[in-house]
PDB file of C-alpha atoms in Angstrom:
ATOM      1  CA  LEU A   1       0.065   0.021  -0.011  1.00 46.00           C
ATOM      2  CA  ARG A   2       3.033   2.285   0.247  1.00 50.00           C
ATOM      3  CA  ALA A   3       4.218   1.717  -3.414  1.00 53.00           C
ATOM      4  CA  PRO A   4       4.934   5.161  -4.847  1.00 54.00           C
ATOM      5  CA  SER A   5       4.499   3.867  -8.418  1.00 53.00           C
ATOM      6  CA  HIS A   6       0.877   3.083  -7.613  1.00 50.00           C
ATOM      7  CA  PHE A   7      -0.025   5.635  -4.867  1.00 49.00           C
ATOM      8  CA  VAL A   8       1.502   8.920  -5.767  1.00 49.00           C
ATOM      9  CA  ALA A   9      -0.325  10.881  -3.102  1.00 50.00           C
ATOM     10  CA  PRO A  10      -2.280   9.978   0.127  1.00 46.00           C
ATOM     11  CA  TYR A  11      -5.480  10.948  -1.698  1.00 47.00           C
ATOM     12  CA  HIS A  12      -5.801  11.525  -5.366  1.00 47.00           C
ATOM     13  CA  TYR A  13      -6.963  14.951  -6.200  1.00 46.00           C
ATOM     14  CA  GLY A  14      -5.710  18.050  -8.123  1.00 41.00           C
ATOM     15  CA  THR A  15      -2.710  17.491 -10.460  1.00 40.00           C
ATOM     16  CA  SER A  16      -1.947  14.089  -8.883  1.00 45.00           C
ATOM     17  CA  THR A  17      -5.189  12.509 -10.057  1.00 50.00           C
ATOM     18  CA  PRO A  18      -4.322   9.709 -12.518  1.00 53.00           C
ATOM     19  CA  SER A  19      -5.319  10.699 -16.023  1.00 63.00           C
ATOM     20  CA  SER A  20      -5.910   7.481 -17.848  1.00 72.00           C
ATOM     21  CA  PRO A  21      -8.898   5.172 -16.971  1.00 73.00           C
ATOM     22  CA  TRP A  22      -6.366   2.286 -16.395  1.00 75.00           C
ATOM     23  CA  ALA A  23      -4.342   4.426 -13.958  1.00 76.00           C
ATOM     24  CA  ARG A  24      -7.384   5.739 -12.055  1.00 75.00           C
ATOM     25  CA  LEU A  25      -8.945   2.181 -11.704  1.00 82.00           C
ATOM     26  CA  LEU A  26      -5.592   0.672 -10.724  1.00 84.00           C
ATOM     27  CA  HIS A  27      -5.564   2.655  -7.532  1.00 82.00           C
ATOM     28  CA  ALA A  28      -9.177   1.816  -6.731  1.00 87.00           C
ATOM     29  CA  VAL A  29      -8.376  -1.961  -7.310  1.00 87.00           C
ATOM     30  CA  LEU A  30      -5.158  -2.209  -5.456  1.00 88.00           C
ATOM     31  CA  LEU A  31      -6.082  -0.361  -2.243  1.00 90.00           C
ATOM     32  CA  PRO A  32      -9.266  -2.480  -1.307  1.00 91.00           C
ATOM     33  CA  ARG A  33      -7.706  -5.724  -2.487  1.00 89.00           C
ATOM     34  CA  GLY A  34      -4.524  -5.176  -0.415  1.00 88.00           C
ATOM     35  CA  ALA A  35      -6.554  -4.096   2.683  1.00 90.00           C
ATOM     36  CA  LEU A  36      -8.935  -7.059   2.433  1.00 90.00           C
ATOM     37  CA  LEU A  37      -6.033  -9.488   1.916  1.00 87.00           C
ATOM     38  CA  LEU A  38      -4.306  -8.060   4.992  1.00 89.00           C
ATOM     39  CA  LEU A  39      -7.493  -8.240   7.085  1.00 90.00           C
ATOM     40  CA  GLN A  40      -8.122 -11.844   5.968  1.00 86.00           C
ATOM     41  CA  TRP A  41      -4.516 -12.848   6.916  1.00 86.00           C
ATOM     42  CA  LEU A  42      -4.915 -11.107  10.288  1.00 89.00           C
ATOM     43  CA  ARG A  43      -8.233 -12.923  10.872  1.00 85.00           C
ATOM     44  CA  ARG A  44      -6.838 -16.394   9.850  1.00 83.00           C
ATOM     45  CA  ARG A  45      -3.361 -16.207  11.212  1.00 85.00           C
ATOM     46  CA  GLN A  46      -3.639 -13.786  14.127  1.00 86.00           C
ATOM     47  CA  GLY A  47      -7.264 -14.403  15.262  1.00 86.00           C
ATOM     48  CA  VAL A  48      -8.272 -10.751  14.660  1.00 87.00           C
ATOM     49  CA  ASN A  49     -12.079 -10.342  14.811  1.00 88.00           C
ATOM     50  CA  VAL A  50     -13.263  -7.881  12.149  1.00 89.00           C
ATOM     51  CA  GLU A  51     -16.680  -6.476  13.291  1.00 92.00           C
ATOM     52  CA  ALA A  52     -17.303  -4.006  10.544  1.00 94.00           C
ATOM     53  CA  ILE A  53     -15.381  -2.302   7.676  1.00 94.00           C
ATOM     54  CA  ILE A  54     -15.760   1.320   6.649  1.00 94.00           C
ATOM     55  CA  SER A  55     -14.611   2.410   3.239  1.00 94.00           C
ATOM     56  CA  ASN A  56     -14.121   6.011   2.252  1.00 91.00           C
ATOM     57  CA  ASP A  57     -14.786   7.683  -1.056  1.00 89.00           C
ATOM     58  CA  TRP A  58     -14.188   6.399  -4.573  1.00 88.00           C
ATOM     59  CA  VAL A  59     -10.682   5.093  -4.263  1.00 88.00           C
ATOM     60  CA  ALA A  60     -11.837   2.622  -1.650  1.00 93.00           C
ATOM     61  CA  ALA A  61     -15.313   2.081  -3.139  1.00 94.00           C
ATOM     62  CA  LEU A  62     -14.553  -1.467  -4.354  1.00 93.00           C
ATOM     63  CA  THR A  63     -13.942  -2.803  -0.901  1.00 93.00           C
ATOM     64  CA  ALA A  64     -17.366  -4.250  -0.301  1.00 94.00           C
ATOM     65  CA  PRO A  65     -17.693  -5.453  -3.862  1.00 92.00           C
ATOM     66  CA  TYR A  66     -14.323  -7.396  -3.613  1.00 90.00           C
ATOM     67  CA  ALA A  67     -15.407  -8.866  -0.221  1.00 90.00           C
ATOM     68  CA  ARG A  68     -18.761  -9.956  -1.608  1.00 89.00           C
ATOM     69  CA  HIS A  69     -17.457 -11.247  -4.972  1.00 86.00           C
ATOM     70  CA  PRO A  70     -14.193 -13.082  -4.240  1.00 78.00           C
ATOM     71  CA  SER A  71     -13.598 -14.656  -7.596  1.00 77.00           C
ATOM     72  CA  TRP A  72     -10.749 -12.195  -8.133  1.00 76.00           C
ATOM     73  CA  THR A  73      -8.662 -13.996  -5.261  1.00 73.00           C
ATOM     74  CA  ALA A  74      -7.791 -16.708  -7.763  1.00 69.00           C
ATOM     75  CA  ALA A  75      -5.520 -14.199  -9.536  1.00 68.00           C
ATOM     76  CA  CYS A  76      -3.626 -13.503  -6.357  1.00 65.00           C
ATOM     77  CA  GLY A  77      -1.510 -16.543  -6.419  1.00 59.00           C
ATOM     78  CA  GLY A  78       0.499 -17.717  -3.439  1.00 55.00           C
ATOM     79  CA  ASP A  79      -1.342 -17.470  -0.088  1.00 56.00           C
ATOM     80  CA  GLY A  80      -3.779 -14.806  -1.320  1.00 54.00           C
ATOM     81  CA  GLY A  81      -6.391 -17.001  -2.870  1.00 56.00           C
ATOM     82  CA  ALA A  82      -5.836 -19.748  -0.169  1.00 57.00           C
ATOM     83  CA  LEU A  83      -6.625 -17.281   2.632  1.00 58.00           C
ATOM     84  CA  TRP A  84     -10.160 -16.640   1.237  1.00 62.00           C
ATOM     85  CA  GLY A  85     -12.940 -19.033   2.209  1.00 61.00           C
ATOM     86  CA  GLU A  86     -16.449 -19.118   0.868  1.00 54.00           C
ATOM     87  CA  GLY A  87     -18.522 -16.723   2.813  1.00 60.00           C
ATOM     88  CA  SER A  88     -15.548 -15.104   4.538  1.00 75.00           C
ATOM     89  CA  TRP A  89     -17.034 -11.703   4.742  1.00 83.00           C
ATOM     90  CA  SER A  90     -20.758 -12.569   4.618  1.00 84.00           C
ATOM     91  CA  GLU A  91     -21.341 -11.761   8.311  1.00 88.00           C
ATOM     92  CA  VAL A  92     -19.310  -8.499   8.270  1.00 91.00           C
ATOM     93  CA  PRO A  93     -21.144  -5.216   7.753  1.00 95.00           C
ATOM     94  CA  PHE A  94     -19.655  -2.799   5.238  1.00 95.00           C
ATOM     95  CA  VAL A  95     -20.367   1.072   5.418  1.00 96.00           C
ATOM     96  CA  HIS A  96     -19.291   3.253   2.566  1.00 96.00           C
ATOM     97  CA  VAL A  97     -18.698   6.903   3.357  1.00 94.00           C
ATOM     98  CA  PHE A  98     -19.310   9.506   0.728  1.00 93.00           C
ATOM     99  CA  HIS A  99     -17.468  12.868   1.458  1.00 88.00           C
ATOM    100  CA  ASN A 100     -18.244  14.012  -2.218  1.00 87.00           C
ATOM    101  CA  LEU A 101     -20.432  12.323  -4.748  1.00 89.00           C
ATOM    102  CA  GLU A 102     -20.292  15.138  -7.235  1.00 87.00           C
ATOM    103  CA  GLU A 103     -19.097  14.529 -10.854  1.00 83.00           C
ATOM    104  CA  GLY A 104     -15.302  14.116 -10.917  1.00 79.00           C
ATOM    105  CA  TYR A 105     -15.295  12.774  -7.317  1.00 81.00           C
ATOM    106  CA  ASP A 106     -17.909   9.925  -7.668  1.00 82.00           C
ATOM    107  CA  GLY A 107     -15.670   7.203  -8.880  1.00 83.00           C
ATOM    108  CA  SER A 108     -16.876   7.334 -12.509  1.00 83.00           C
ATOM    109  CA  VAL A 109     -14.279   5.974 -14.987  1.00 81.00           C
ATOM    110  CA  GLU A 110     -15.010   6.896 -18.594  1.00 77.00           C
ATOM    111  CA  LEU A 111     -14.146   4.186 -21.070  1.00 74.00           C
ATOM    112  CA  SER A 112     -13.594   3.949 -24.761  1.00 68.00           C
ATOM    113  CA  LYS A 113     -13.628   0.707 -26.726  1.00 64.00           C
ATOM    114  CA  ALA A 114      -9.812   0.872 -26.569  1.00 53.00           C
ATOM    115  CA  THR A 115      -9.748   0.625 -22.637  1.00 61.00           C
ATOM    116  CA  PRO A 116     -11.164  -2.816 -21.696  1.00 66.00           C
ATOM    117  CA  LEU A 117     -10.678  -2.915 -17.934  1.00 74.00           C
ATOM    118  CA  ALA A 118     -12.606  -6.100 -16.967  1.00 73.00           C
ATOM    119  CA  ALA A 119      -9.221  -8.007 -16.696  1.00 71.00           C
ATOM    120  CA  LEU A 120      -8.047  -5.408 -14.174  1.00 79.00           C
ATOM    121  CA  HIS A 121     -11.082  -5.070 -11.863  1.00 81.00           C
ATOM    122  CA  LEU A 122     -12.322  -8.748 -12.151  1.00 83.00           C
ATOM    123  CA  LEU A 123     -15.847  -7.902 -10.881  1.00 87.00           C
ATOM    124  CA  PRO A 124     -19.267  -8.632 -12.344  1.00 86.00           C
ATOM    125  CA  ALA A 125     -20.266  -6.064 -14.962  1.00 83.00           C
ATOM    126  CA  HIS A 126     -23.631  -5.386 -13.475  1.00 85.00           C
ATOM    127  CA  LEU A 127     -21.989  -3.860 -10.275  1.00 88.00           C
ATOM    128  CA  LEU A 128     -20.078  -1.236 -12.245  1.00 85.00           C
ATOM    129  CA  HIS A 129     -22.218  -0.167 -15.207  1.00 82.00           C
ATOM    130  CA  GLU A 130     -25.157   2.298 -14.734  1.00 75.00           C
ATOM    131  CA  GLU A 131     -28.176   1.925 -16.896  1.00 74.00           C
ATOM    132  CA  GLY A 132     -27.749   4.164 -19.995  1.00 71.00           C
ATOM    133  CA  ARG A 133     -23.958   4.614 -19.423  1.00 72.00           C
ATOM    134  CA  PRO A 134     -22.335   1.423 -20.828  1.00 68.00           C
ATOM    135  CA  ALA A 135     -19.120   3.392 -21.669  1.00 74.00           C
ATOM    136  CA  ALA A 136     -18.375   4.111 -17.978  1.00 81.00           C
ATOM    137  CA  LEU A 137     -17.639   2.309 -14.757  1.00 85.00           C
ATOM    138  CA  ASN A 138     -19.173   3.732 -11.515  1.00 90.00           C
ATOM    139  CA  LEU A 139     -17.190   2.641  -8.458  1.00 92.00           C
ATOM    140  CA  SER A 140     -19.696   4.328  -6.156  1.00 94.00           C
ATOM    141  CA  ARG A 141     -22.580   2.330  -7.594  1.00 94.00           C
ATOM    142  CA  ALA A 142     -20.575  -0.873  -6.967  1.00 94.00           C
ATOM    143  CA  ALA A 143     -20.096   0.206  -3.353  1.00 96.00           C
ATOM    144  CA  LEU A 144     -23.779   0.844  -2.885  1.00 96.00           C
ATOM    145  CA  LEU A 145     -24.815  -2.470  -4.400  1.00 95.00           C
ATOM    146  CA  CYS A 146     -22.599  -4.437  -2.031  1.00 94.00           C
ATOM    147  CA  ALA A 147     -22.420  -2.374   1.158  1.00 96.00           C
ATOM    148  CA  SER A 148     -24.685  -2.848   4.155  1.00 96.00           C
ATOM    149  CA  GLN A 149     -25.073   0.909   4.683  1.00 97.00           C
ATOM    150  CA  TRP A 150     -23.784   4.234   3.444  1.00 96.00           C
ATOM    151  CA  ALA A 151     -22.936   7.402   5.281  1.00 95.00           C
ATOM    152  CA  THR A 152     -21.936  11.011   4.711  1.00 93.00           C
ATOM    153  CA  VAL A 153     -20.497  14.072   6.462  1.00 88.00           C
ATOM    154  CA  SER A 154     -23.535  15.984   7.246  1.00 89.00           C
ATOM    155  CA  VAL A 155     -27.301  15.746   7.448  1.00 90.00           C
ATOM    156  CA  GLY A 156     -27.622  18.465   4.776  1.00 91.00           C
ATOM    157  CA  TYR A 157     -25.446  16.645   2.383  1.00 92.00           C
ATOM    158  CA  ARG A 158     -27.269  13.295   3.003  1.00 94.00           C
ATOM    159  CA  ARG A 159     -30.517  15.246   2.141  1.00 94.00           C
ATOM    160  CA  GLN A 160     -28.904  16.741  -1.021  1.00 94.00           C
ATOM    161  CA  LEU A 161     -27.717  13.339  -2.144  1.00 95.00           C
ATOM    162  CA  LEU A 162     -31.034  11.629  -1.641  1.00 96.00           C
ATOM    163  CA  GLN A 163     -32.662  14.388  -3.614  1.00 96.00           C
ATOM    164  CA  THR A 164     -30.337  15.276  -6.475  1.00 94.00           C
ATOM    165  CA  SER A 165     -27.549  12.701  -6.820  1.00 93.00           C
ATOM    166  CA  ARG A 166     -27.447  10.654 -10.042  1.00 90.00           C
ATOM    167  CA  LEU A 167     -27.406   7.662  -7.664  1.00 93.00           C
ATOM    168  CA  ALA A 168     -30.361   8.910  -5.638  1.00 95.00           C
ATOM    169  CA  PRO A 169     -32.628   5.835  -6.376  1.00 95.00           C
ATOM    170  CA  LEU A 170     -29.968   3.562  -5.153  1.00 95.00           C
ATOM    171  CA  LEU A 171     -29.112   5.726  -2.134  1.00 96.00           C
ATOM    172  CA  ARG A 172     -32.750   5.796  -1.183  1.00 97.00           C
ATOM    173  CA  SER A 173     -32.928   2.082  -1.084  1.00 97.00           C
ATOM    174  CA  PHE A 174     -31.106   2.138   2.343  1.00 96.00           C
ATOM    175  CA  ALA A 175     -33.286   2.525   5.399  1.00 94.00           C
ATOM    176  CA  ALA A 176     -31.238   5.043   7.590  1.00 91.00           C
ATOM    177  CA  PRO A 177     -27.981   6.297   6.105  1.00 94.00           C
ATOM    178  CA  PHE A 178     -25.716   7.714   8.721  1.00 90.00           C
ATOM    179  CA  ALA A 179     -24.899  11.448   8.631  1.00 90.00           C
ATOM    180  CA  CYS A 180     -23.082  13.812  10.949  1.00 78.00           C
ATOM    181  CA  ALA A 181     -20.536  16.560  10.710  1.00 71.00           C
ATOM    182  CA  SER A 182     -17.054  14.930   9.902  1.00 63.00           C
ATOM    183  CA  GLY A 183     -18.310  11.528  11.052  1.00 54.00           C
ATOM    184  CA  ILE A 184     -18.317  12.660  14.710  1.00 60.00           C
ATOM    185  CA  ASP A 185     -21.531  13.019  16.607  1.00 60.00           C
ATOM    186  CA  LEU A 186     -20.513  16.289  18.527  1.00 57.00           C
ATOM    187  CA  ALA A 187     -23.646  16.302  20.729  1.00 65.00           C
ATOM    188  CA  ALA A 188     -22.980  12.805  21.986  1.00 68.00           C
ATOM    189  CA  ARG A 189     -19.345  13.662  22.668  1.00 61.00           C
ATOM    190  CA  ARG A 190     -20.087  16.776  24.890  1.00 62.00           C
TER     191      ARG A 190
END
């Protein structure tokens, strides 16, 4: 996870945002796969109990999809695939946090016929493709289809997303998305 060739900045924004669809997706593939493999190793070898996983924004949006669709582990080789058991993550709740779901920050990866990325992401196509947008992958859509819940940084932004986001119908399918300033319930902490 500290490989400078793949992670040029702690968070990809501004001039450090990868420009090609392949490069942008590479970061969003490596981070959750690496984190899940590490957590799985800790569970199996060290007895660590993982009670919930929280992923944050588009670069980690594929965490729940990779946990719920483990066919990609066969490509890991070595101990990676062997660590994964059927149903390994079925009981663990996943919460995906949206700080910004606006265009450019929503995890959409525009494609052309010259950029086949299925061999990179190794996920079922229905998770990533929005209806009417076959030439794009939407990582946030995949997160919502596989997560147990979603959250955001304020009650006002939650309301805005539920009303105006391109993903609003999917967002509204969750009963009680969590929202509070910076993820900290200040009233409860006082």
